[in-house]
């Protein structure tokens, strides 16, 4: 079941990449396993999936250390909003952080990477829809924040991330993010979920984050 889902998503990614004149190898599929059972994660690993995403440090800490020990070559992506008191745990566990969204958390992550001697590639999350309830730096503040993260904090910023508003035309948000990444000289774009990943691929996504289409509906948190 999960294997079939993964195969189908991979072929849809490849088709969308071809339509855009891109190479499918340039797109990393992140399987978002938040609220999903470890057995389903094992099934995805058995089907060849290597990149996984979680939203909450605490859930990931309970789930991932044994999986990472059992399976070499997995990459774990942090997708959810971080509290600065969780920065140390996040840097220790996650290989990549997609949710750097404010100065306080950026500073805490930079401090922890130095303290732990680890460099974790970072994405800056941009609140492209300027939704008050959503994480992310407002678009107008993004250039200065990106500069601050790179130059003053020395964070390894590699790209931008966004979650468009539910009822929005996602393509407009993806185009905006792609444009901003280009002007900022950032090579990676984390965008596209179950509902809109093909559009994201056509617009330049390098990392797409898919939960439901791989694992089915999530358990209640
Ligand atoms: C849950 C989540 C996803 C996956 O969403 P689906 O619609 O299930 O594919 C992707 N990105 C983030 C940030 C999420 O929180």
PDB file of C-alpha atoms and ligand atoms in Angstrom, residues 30 32 34 54-55 79-80 125 161-163 192-195 208-214 216 218, ligand 1:
ATOM      1  CA  UNK A  30      10.114  14.052   2.134  1.00  0.00           C
ATOM      2  CA  UNK A  32       5.857  13.463   6.434  1.00  0.00           C
ATOM      3  CA  UNK A  34       3.856  13.096  11.953  1.00  0.00           C
ATOM      4  CA  UNK A  54       8.259  15.494  11.500  1.00  0.00           C
ATOM      5  CA  UNK A  55       6.604  18.568  12.987  1.00  0.00           C
ATOM      6  CA  UNK A  79       9.093  20.908   9.490  1.00  0.00           C
ATOM      7  CA  UNK A  80       7.288  22.418  12.457  1.00  0.00           C
ATOM      8  CA  UNK A 125      10.067  29.722   6.441  1.00  0.00           C
ATOM      9  CA  UNK A 161      10.054  27.123   2.744  1.00  0.00           C
ATOM     10  CA  UNK A 162       6.365  28.032   2.636  1.00  0.00           C
ATOM     11  CA  UNK A 163       2.918  26.621   3.388  1.00  0.00           C
ATOM     12  CA  UNK A 192       4.386  21.453  -2.141  1.00  0.00           C
ATOM     13  CA  UNK A 193       2.278  19.013  -0.113  1.00  0.00           C
ATOM     14  CA  UNK A 194      -0.291  16.335  -0.962  1.00  0.00           C
ATOM     15  CA  UNK A 195      -2.707  18.801  -2.559  1.00  0.00           C
ATOM     16  CA  UNK A 208       8.383  18.450  -1.404  1.00  0.00           C
ATOM     17  CA  UNK A 209       6.712  17.374   1.836  1.00  0.00           C
ATOM     18  CA  UNK A 210       4.007  14.735   1.512  1.00  0.00           C
ATOM     19  CA  UNK A 211       2.126  13.031   4.320  1.00  0.00           C
ATOM     20  CA  UNK A 212      -1.441  12.013   3.512  1.00  0.00           C
ATOM     21  CA  UNK A 213      -0.820  10.753  -0.022  1.00  0.00           C
ATOM     22  CA  UNK A 214       1.830   8.348   1.308  1.00  0.00           C
ATOM     23  CA  UNK A 216      -3.202   8.017   4.517  1.00  0.00           C
ATOM     24  CA  UNK A 218      -3.241  11.010  10.227  1.00  0.00           C
TER      25      UNK A 218
HETATM   26  C1  LIG B   1       1.724  18.017   7.732  1.00  0.00           C
HETATM   27  C2  LIG B   1       2.636  18.802   6.873  1.00  0.00           C
HETATM   28  C3  LIG B   1       2.903  18.414   5.550  1.00  0.00           C
HETATM   29  C4  LIG B   1       2.241  17.241   4.862  1.00  0.00           C
HETATM   30  O1  LIG B   1       0.907  17.529   4.573  1.00  0.00           O
HETATM   31  P1  LIG B   1       0.002  16.554   3.661  1.00  0.00           P
HETATM   32  O2  LIG B   1      -1.080  17.461   3.183  1.00  0.00           O
HETATM   33  O3  LIG B   1      -0.468  15.450   4.532  1.00  0.00           O
HETATM   34  O4  LIG B   1       0.843  16.066   2.546  1.00  0.00           O
HETATM   35  C5  LIG B   1       3.824  19.169   4.838  1.00  0.00           C
HETATM   36  N1  LIG B   1       4.444  20.241   5.384  1.00  0.00           N
HETATM   37  C6  LIG B   1       4.215  20.636   6.645  1.00  0.00           C
HETATM   38  C7  LIG B   1       4.924  21.818   7.181  1.00  0.00           C
HETATM   39  C8  LIG B   1       3.285  19.939   7.423  1.00  0.00           C
HETATM   40  O5  LIG B   1       3.044  20.370   8.660  1.00  0.00           O
END
